Amino acid sequence: MTHSMFDVAKYLRRIGVEGTPPPTLDTLRHLHKRHLMAVPYDNSTAPDRLPASRHLTNVPLDLVFEHVVTEGHGGVCYELNRLFHTLLAELGYDVRMVAAAVRQANGTFGPEREHTFDLVHLDGQTHLVDVGFPGPSYSEPLYLSEEEQHQYGCSYRVTEHDGYRVVERRPKESDWQPVYRFRPELADPSGWDAVRLDSLDDYAQDSVLAGTTFRSRATDNGKIVLIGRRYFTVEDGVERTKVLVKADEFQDVVELILAGA
């Protein structure tokens, strides 16, 4: 499938990868980590790129490519994971997009189509691939398995509950916490049809992501997240939170996240 503006080599350079790598598990891990470190999550300007209909399915892929790859900005889940979906498909991976409901602060799950990410089928295994989640999450693909998996000081597993698969995360000295839940059987290779993301207004009232500015980026050994003025860091599985009161301190962190690596 060829897209008018989609340039694989240019995209790979944007995330610091030279050449065209083969579609292997090692490549997938490398691309995933490099993408998360190079391209920040940033919802501060996302509404500006919505079409008049406010329907996410009407956002042209060329517009997203120009904003994130050509101009070097960040983006949100439906932009970043859709771009990555297209990149992986162009490289020869069997990739499908799926919708997820994010765990909220009160422990319940938000709207069913609040988040989107990808599943990659490779060598008889299904891998979760997500380069567009704003909060702490996996830096490299996860196996679709209840087995405990370890990444940079944190543990992960994908459990089954009430007909859903639930991504769970455990940082150091903490308990398991759900991140989001999804139904893998609804994943779709086209990238949009099964997800059926409609208007942002449909779930804005319930979404944990609505009305708050999120900026985040992966680091070598964790993640840096800015939610409003709350600065959340994960380093080798150790989490710390700080409220950035001073304007210059806040601006420094914004620049650190948006700079990429």
CSV table of N, CA, C and O in Angstrom, one decimal, residues 132-226:
chain,number,residue,atom,x,y,z
A,132,GLY,N,2.1,5.6,21.3
A,132,GLY,CA,1.2,6.7,21.4
A,132,GLY,C,0.5,6.8,22.8
A,132,GLY,O,-0.6,7.4,22.8
A,133,PHE,N,1.1,6.2,23.8
A,133,PHE,CA,0.4,6.3,25.1
A,133,PHE,C,1.1,7.3,26.0
A,133,PHE,O,2.3,7.3,26.1
A,134,PRO,N,0.3,8.3,26.5
A,134,PRO,CA,0.9,9.4,27.2
A,134,PRO,C,1.6,9.1,28.6
A,134,PRO,O,2.6,9.7,29.0
A,135,GLY,N,1.0,8.1,29.3
A,135,GLY,CA,1.5,7.8,30.6
A,135,GLY,C,2.6,6.7,30.6
A,135,GLY,O,3.0,6.3,29.6
A,136,PRO,N,3.0,6.3,31.8
A,136,PRO,CA,4.0,5.3,31.9
A,136,PRO,C,3.5,4.0,31.3
A,136,PRO,O,2.4,3.5,31.6
A,137,SER,N,4.3,3.4,30.4
A,137,SER,CA,3.9,2.1,29.8
A,137,SER,C,5.1,1.4,29.2
A,137,SER,O,6.2,1.9,29.5
A,138,TYR,N,4.9,0.4,28.4
A,138,TYR,CA,6.1,-0.4,27.9
A,138,TYR,C,6.8,0.4,26.9
A,138,TYR,O,6.3,1.0,26.0
A,139,SER,N,8.2,0.3,27.0
A,139,SER,CA,9.1,0.9,26.0
A,139,SER,C,9.4,0.0,24.8
A,139,SER,O,9.8,0.5,23.7
A,140,GLU,N,9.2,-1.3,25.0
A,140,GLU,CA,9.4,-2.2,23.9
A,140,GLU,C,8.2,-3.1,23.8
A,140,GLU,O,7.4,-3.1,24.7
A,141,PRO,N,8.0,-3.7,22.6
A,141,PRO,CA,6.7,-4.5,22.5
A,141,PRO,C,6.6,-5.6,23.6
A,141,PRO,O,7.5,-6.1,24.1
A,142,LEU,N,5.3,-5.9,23.9
A,142,LEU,CA,5.0,-6.9,24.9
A,142,LEU,C,4.4,-8.1,24.1
A,142,LEU,O,3.6,-8.0,23.2
A,143,TYR,N,4.7,-9.3,24.6
A,143,TYR,CA,4.0,-10.5,24.2
A,143,TYR,C,2.6,-10.5,24.7
A,143,TYR,O,2.4,-10.0,25.8
A,144,LEU,N,1.6,-10.9,23.9
A,144,LEU,CA,0.2,-11.1,24.4
A,144,LEU,C,0.2,-12.3,25.3
A,144,LEU,O,-0.1,-13.4,24.8
A,145,SER,N,0.6,-12.2,26.5
A,145,SER,CA,0.8,-13.3,27.4
A,145,SER,C,0.7,-12.9,28.8
A,145,SER,O,1.0,-11.8,29.2
A,146,GLU,N,0.2,-13.8,29.7
A,146,GLU,CA,0.1,-13.6,31.1
A,146,GLU,C,1.4,-13.7,31.8
A,146,GLU,O,1.5,-13.3,33.0
A,147,GLU,N,2.4,-14.2,31.1
A,147,GLU,CA,3.7,-14.3,31.7
A,147,GLU,C,4.3,-12.9,32.0
A,147,GLU,O,4.1,-11.9,31.3
A,148,GLU,N,5.0,-12.9,33.1
A,148,GLU,CA,5.6,-11.6,33.6
A,148,GLU,C,6.7,-11.2,32.7
A,148,GLU,O,7.6,-12.1,32.4
A,149,GLN,N,6.8,-10.0,32.2
A,149,GLN,CA,7.8,-9.5,31.3
A,149,GLN,C,8.5,-8.3,31.9
A,149,GLN,O,7.8,-7.5,32.5
A,150,HIS,N,9.8,-8.2,31.8
A,150,HIS,CA,10.5,-7.1,32.5
A,150,HIS,C,11.1,-6.2,31.5
A,150,HIS,O,11.8,-6.6,30.5
A,151,GLN,N,11.0,-4.9,31.8
A,151,GLN,CA,11.6,-3.8,31.0
A,151,GLN,C,12.0,-2.7,31.8
A,151,GLN,O,11.2,-2.1,32.5
A,152,TYR,N,13.3,-2.4,31.9
A,152,TYR,CA,13.8,-1.2,32.5
A,152,TYR,C,13.3,-1.0,33.9
A,152,TYR,O,12.8,0.1,34.3
A,153,GLY,N,13.3,-2.1,34.7
A,153,GLY,CA,12.9,-2.0,36.1
A,153,GLY,C,11.4,-2.2,36.4
A,153,GLY,O,11.0,-2.2,37.6
A,154,CYS,N,10.6,-2.2,35.4
A,154,CYS,CA,9.2,-2.4,35.5
A,154,CYS,C,8.8,-3.8,35.0
A,154,CYS,O,9.5,-4.4,34.1
A,155,SER,N,7.7,-4.4,35.6
A,155,SER,CA,7.2,-5.6,35.1
A,155,SER,C,5.8,-5.4,34.4
A,155,SER,O,5.1,-4.5,34.8
A,156,TYR,N,5.6,-6.3,33.4
A,156,TYR,CA,4.3,-6.2,32.7
A,156,TYR,C,3.7,-7.6,32.5
A,156,TYR,O,4.5,-8.6,32.5
A,157,ARG,N,2.4,-7.6,32.2
A,157,ARG,CA,1.8,-8.8,31.9
A,157,ARG,C,0.4,-8.5,31.2
A,157,ARG,O,-0.1,-7.3,31.4
A,158,VAL,N,-0.1,-9.4,30.4
A,158,VAL,CA,-1.4,-9.1,29.8
A,158,VAL,C,-2.4,-10.2,30.2
A,158,VAL,O,-2.3,-11.3,29.8
A,159,THR,N,-3.2,-9.8,31.2
A,159,THR,CA,-4.1,-10.8,31.8
A,159,THR,C,-5.5,-10.8,31.0
A,159,THR,O,-5.8,-10.0,30.2
A,160,GLU,N,-6.3,-11.8,31.4
A,160,GLU,CA,-7.7,-11.9,30.9
A,160,GLU,C,-8.7,-11.6,32.0
A,160,GLU,O,-8.6,-12.1,33.1
A,161,HIS,N,-9.7,-10.7,31.7
A,161,HIS,CA,-10.7,-10.4,32.7
A,161,HIS,C,-11.9,-9.9,32.0
A,161,HIS,O,-11.9,-9.0,31.2
A,162,ASP,N,-13.0,-10.6,32.3
A,162,ASP,CA,-14.4,-10.2,31.7
A,162,ASP,C,-14.4,-10.1,30.2
A,162,ASP,O,-15.0,-9.2,29.7
A,163,GLY,N,-13.7,-11.0,29.6
A,163,GLY,CA,-13.7,-11.0,28.1
A,163,GLY,C,-12.7,-10.0,27.5
A,163,GLY,O,-12.6,-9.9,26.2
A,164,TYR,N,-11.9,-9.3,28.3
A,164,TYR,CA,-10.9,-8.4,27.8
A,164,TYR,C,-9.5,-8.9,28.1
A,164,TYR,O,-9.3,-9.7,29.0
A,165,ARG,N,-8.6,-8.4,27.3
A,165,ARG,CA,-7.2,-8.5,27.7
A,165,ARG,C,-6.8,-7.2,28.4
A,165,ARG,O,-7.1,-6.1,27.9
A,166,VAL,N,-6.1,-7.3,29.5
A,166,VAL,CA,-5.8,-6.1,30.3
A,166,VAL,C,-4.2,-6.0,30.4
A,166,VAL,O,-3.6,-7.0,30.9
A,167,VAL,N,-3.7,-4.9,29.9
A,167,VAL,CA,-2.3,-4.7,30.1
A,167,VAL,C,-2.0,-4.2,31.6
A,167,VAL,O,-2.7,-3.2,32.0
A,168,GLU,N,-1.2,-4.9,32.3
A,168,GLU,CA,-0.9,-4.5,33.7
A,168,GLU,C,0.6,-4.2,33.8
A,168,GLU,O,1.4,-4.8,33.2
A,169,ARG,N,0.8,-3.3,34.7
A,169,ARG,CA,2.2,-2.8,34.9
A,169,ARG,C,2.5,-2.7,36.4
A,169,ARG,O,1.7,-2.4,37.2
A,170,ARG,N,3.8,-3.0,36.8
A,170,ARG,CA,4.2,-3.0,38.2
A,170,ARG,C,5.6,-2.3,38.2
A,170,ARG,O,6.6,-3.0,37.9
A,171,PRO,N,5.7,-1.1,38.7
A,171,PRO,CA,7.0,-0.5,38.9
A,171,PRO,C,7.6,-1.1,40.2
A,171,PRO,O,7.0,-1.9,40.9
A,172,LYS,N,8.8,-0.7,40.5
A,172,LYS,CA,9.5,-1.2,41.7
A,172,LYS,C,8.7,-0.8,42.9
A,172,LYS,O,8.2,0.3,43.0
A,173,GLU,N,8.7,-1.7,43.9
A,173,GLU,CA,8.1,-1.5,45.2
A,173,GLU,C,6.7,-1.0,45.1
A,173,GLU,O,6.2,-0.1,45.8
A,174,SER,N,5.9,-1.6,44.2
A,174,SER,CA,4.5,-1.2,44.0
A,174,SER,C,3.7,-2.5,43.6
A,174,SER,O,4.3,-3.5,43.4
A,175,ASP,N,2.4,-2.3,43.5
A,175,ASP,CA,1.5,-3.4,43.1
A,175,ASP,C,1.2,-3.3,41.7
A,175,ASP,O,1.4,-2.3,41.0
A,176,TRP,N,0.6,-4.4,41.1
A,176,TRP,CA,0.1,-4.4,39.8
A,176,TRP,C,-1.0,-3.4,39.6
A,176,TRP,O,-1.9,-3.3,40.4
A,177,GLN,N,-0.9,-2.7,38.5
A,177,GLN,CA,-2.0,-1.7,38.1
A,177,GLN,C,-2.4,-1.9,36.7
A,177,GLN,O,-1.5,-2.0,35.8
A,178,PRO,N,-3.7,-1.9,36.3
A,178,PRO,CA,-4.1,-1.9,34.9
A,178,PRO,C,-3.6,-0.7,34.2
A,178,PRO,O,-3.7,0.4,34.8
A,179,VAL,N,-3.3,-0.8,33.0
A,179,VAL,CA,-3.0,0.4,32.1
A,179,VAL,C,-4.2,0.7,31.2
A,179,VAL,O,-4.8,1.7,31.2
A,180,TYR,N,-4.5,-0.4,30.4
A,180,TYR,CA,-5.7,-0.3,29.6
A,180,TYR,C,-6.2,-1.7,29.2
A,180,TYR,O,-5.5,-2.7,29.4
A,181,ARG,N,-7.4,-1.8,28.7
A,181,ARG,CA,-7.9,-3.1,28.3
A,181,ARG,C,-8.4,-3.0,26.9
A,181,ARG,O,-8.8,-2.0,26.4
A,182,PHE,N,-8.5,-4.2,26.2
A,182,PHE,CA,-8.8,-4.3,24.8
A,182,PHE,C,-9.3,-5.7,24.4
A,182,PHE,O,-9.2,-6.6,25.2
A,183,ARG,N,-9.8,-5.8,23.2
A,183,ARG,CA,-10.3,-7.1,22.7
A,183,ARG,C,-9.5,-7.4,21.4
A,183,ARG,O,-9.7,-6.8,20.4
A,184,PRO,N,-8.5,-8.3,21.5
A,184,PRO,CA,-7.6,-8.5,20.4
A,184,PRO,C,-8.3,-9.0,19.1
A,184,PRO,O,-7.9,-8.8,18.0
A,185,GLU,N,-9.5,-9.7,19.3
A,185,GLU,CA,-10.2,-10.2,18.2
A,185,GLU,C,-10.8,-9.1,17.3
A,185,GLU,O,-11.2,-9.4,16.2
A,186,LEU,N,-10.9,-7.9,17.8
A,186,LEU,CA,-11.4,-6.8,17.1
A,186,LEU,C,-10.4,-6.0,16.3
A,186,LEU,O,-10.7,-5.0,15.6
A,187,ALA,N,-9.1,-6.4,16.4
A,187,ALA,CA,-8.1,-5.7,15.7
A,187,ALA,C,-8.3,-5.8,14.2
A,187,ALA,O,-8.8,-6.8,13.7
A,188,ASP,N,-7.9,-4.7,13.5
A,188,ASP,CA,-8.1,-4.6,12.1
A,188,ASP,C,-6.9,-4.2,11.3
A,188,ASP,O,-6.2,-3.3,11.7
A,189,PRO,N,-6.6,-4.9,10.2
A,189,PRO,CA,-5.4,-4.6,9.4
A,189,PRO,C,-5.4,-3.3,8.7
A,189,PRO,O,-4.3,-2.7,8.4
A,190,SER,N,-6.6,-2.7,8.5
A,190,SER,CA,-6.6,-1.5,7.7
A,190,SER,C,-6.1,-0.3,8.6
A,190,SER,O,-5.8,0.8,8.1
A,191,GLY,N,-6.2,-0.5,9.9
A,191,GLY,CA,-5.8,0.6,10.8
A,191,GLY,C,-6.9,1.5,11.3
A,191,GLY,O,-6.7,2.2,12.2
A,192,TRP,N,-8.1,1.4,10.6
A,192,TRP,CA,-9.2,2.3,11.1
A,192,TRP,C,-10.5,1.5,11.3
A,192,TRP,O,-11.2,1.8,12.2
A,193,ASP,N,-10.8,0.6,10.4
A,193,ASP,CA,-12.2,0.1,10.3
A,193,ASP,C,-12.7,-0.5,11.7
A,193,ASP,O,-13.8,-0.2,12.1
A,194,ALA,N,-11.9,-1.3,12.3
A,194,ALA,CA,-12.4,-1.9,13.5
A,194,ALA,C,-12.4,-1.0,14.7
A,194,ALA,O,-13.2,-1.1,15.6
A,195,VAL,N,-11.5,0.0,14.6
A,195,VAL,CA,-11.4,0.9,15.7
A,195,VAL,C,-12.5,1.9,15.7
A,195,VAL,O,-13.1,2.2,16.8
A,196,ARG,N,-12.9,2.3,14.5
A,196,ARG,CA,-14.1,3.2,14.3
A,196,ARG,C,-14.0,4.4,15.3
A,196,ARG,O,-15.0,4.7,15.9
A,197,LEU,N,-12.9,5.0,15.3
A,197,LEU,CA,-12.8,6.2,16.1
A,197,LEU,C,-13.7,7.3,15.5
A,197,LEU,O,-13.5,7.6,14.3
A,198,ASP,N,-14.6,7.8,16.3
A,198,ASP,CA,-15.4,8.9,15.7
A,198,ASP,C,-15.0,10.2,16.3
A,198,ASP,O,-13.9,10.5,16.4
A,199,SER,N,-16.0,11.0,16.7
A,199,SER,CA,-15.7,12.4,17.1
A,199,SER,C,-15.1,12.4,18.5
A,199,SER,O,-15.4,11.6,19.4
A,200,LEU,N,-14.1,13.3,18.7
A,200,LEU,CA,-13.5,13.5,20.1
A,200,LEU,C,-14.6,13.8,21.1
A,200,LEU,O,-14.5,13.5,22.2
A,201,ASP,N,-15.6,14.6,20.6
A,201,ASP,CA,-16.7,15.0,21.5
A,201,ASP,C,-17.5,13.8,22.1
A,201,ASP,O,-18.1,14.0,23.1
A,202,ASP,N,-17.5,12.7,21.4
A,202,ASP,CA,-18.2,11.5,21.8
A,202,ASP,C,-17.8,11.1,23.2
A,202,ASP,O,-18.6,10.5,24.0
A,203,TYR,N,-16.5,11.2,23.5
A,203,TYR,CA,-16.1,10.7,24.8
A,203,TYR,C,-15.3,11.7,25.6
A,203,TYR,O,-14.8,11.4,26.7
A,204,ALA,N,-15.3,13.0,25.2
A,204,ALA,CA,-14.5,14.0,25.9
A,204,ALA,C,-15.0,14.2,27.4
A,204,ALA,O,-14.1,14.4,28.2
A,205,GLN,N,-16.2,13.9,27.6
A,205,GLN,CA,-16.7,14.1,29.0
A,205,GLN,C,-16.2,13.1,30.0
A,205,GLN,O,-15.9,13.4,31.1
A,206,ASP,N,-16.0,11.9,29.4
A,206,ASP,CA,-15.5,10.8,30.3
A,206,ASP,C,-14.0,10.5,30.3
A,206,ASP,O,-13.5,9.8,31.2
A,207,SER,N,-13.4,11.0,29.3
A,207,SER,CA,-12.0,10.6,29.1
A,207,SER,C,-11.0,11.2,30.1
A,207,SER,O,-11.1,12.4,30.4
A,208,VAL,N,-10.1,10.4,30.6
A,208,VAL,CA,-9.1,10.9,31.5
A,208,VAL,C,-8.1,11.8,30.8
A,208,VAL,O,-7.4,12.6,31.4
A,209,LEU,N,-8.1,11.7,29.4
A,209,LEU,CA,-7.2,12.6,28.6
A,209,LEU,C,-7.8,13.9,28.2
A,209,LEU,O,-7.1,14.8,27.7
A,210,ALA,N,-9.1,14.1,28.4
A,210,ALA,CA,-9.8,15.3,28.0
A,210,ALA,C,-9.5,16.5,28.8
A,210,ALA,O,-9.5,16.4,30.1
A,211,GLY,N,-9.2,17.6,28.2
A,211,GLY,CA,-9.1,18.9,28.9
A,211,GLY,C,-7.8,19.1,29.7
A,211,GLY,O,-7.6,20.0,30.4
A,212,THR,N,-6.9,18.1,29.5
A,212,THR,CA,-5.6,18.2,30.2
A,212,THR,C,-4.5,18.1,29.2
A,212,THR,O,-4.5,17.3,28.2
A,213,THR,N,-3.4,19.0,29.3
A,213,THR,CA,-2.3,18.9,28.4
A,213,THR,C,-1.3,17.8,28.9
A,213,THR,O,-0.8,17.9,30.0
A,214,PHE,N,-1.1,16.8,28.0
A,214,PHE,CA,-0.2,15.7,28.3
A,214,PHE,C,1.0,15.9,27.4
A,214,PHE,O,0.8,16.1,26.1
A,215,ARG,N,2.2,15.8,27.9
A,215,ARG,CA,3.4,15.7,27.1
A,215,ARG,C,4.3,14.6,27.7
A,215,ARG,O,4.4,14.5,28.9
A,216,SER,N,4.8,13.7,26.9
A,216,SER,CA,5.7,12.7,27.4
A,216,SER,C,6.6,12.1,26.4
A,216,SER,O,6.4,12.3,25.2
A,217,ARG,N,7.7,11.5,26.9
A,217,ARG,CA,8.7,10.9,26.0
A,217,ARG,C,9.4,9.8,26.7
A,217,ARG,O,9.7,10.0,27.9
A,218,ALA,N,9.8,8.7,26.1
A,218,ALA,CA,10.6,7.7,26.7
A,218,ALA,C,12.1,8.2,26.8
A,218,ALA,O,12.5,9.0,26.0
A,219,THR,N,12.8,7.6,27.8
A,219,THR,CA,14.2,7.9,28.0
A,219,THR,C,14.9,6.5,27.8
A,219,THR,O,14.2,5.5,27.6
A,220,ASP,N,16.2,6.5,28.0
A,220,ASP,CA,17.0,5.2,27.9
A,220,ASP,C,16.4,4.2,28.9
A,220,ASP,O,16.4,3.0,28.5
A,221,ASN,N,16.0,4.6,30.1
A,221,ASN,CA,15.6,3.6,31.1
A,221,ASN,C,14.3,3.9,31.8
A,221,ASN,O,14.1,3.6,32.9
A,222,GLY,N,13.4,4.6,31.1
A,222,GLY,CA,12.1,4.9,31.7
A,222,GLY,C,11.3,5.9,30.8
A,222,GLY,O,11.3,5.8,29.6
A,223,LYS,N,10.7,6.9,31.5
A,223,LYS,CA,9.8,7.8,30.8
A,223,LYS,C,9.7,9.1,31.6
A,223,LYS,O,9.8,9.1,32.8
A,224,ILE,N,9.5,10.2,30.9
A,224,ILE,CA,9.3,11.5,31.5
A,224,ILE,C,7.9,12.0,31.0
A,224,ILE,O,7.6,11.9,29.8
A,225,VAL,N,7.0,12.3,32.0
A,225,VAL,CA,5.6,12.7,31.7
A,225,VAL,C,5.3,14.0,32.3
A,225,VAL,O,5.5,14.2,33.5
A,226,LEU,N,4.7,14.9,31.6
A,226,LEU,CA,4.2,16.1,32.1
A,226,LEU,C,2.7,16.2,31.9
A,226,LEU,O,2.2,16.2,30.8
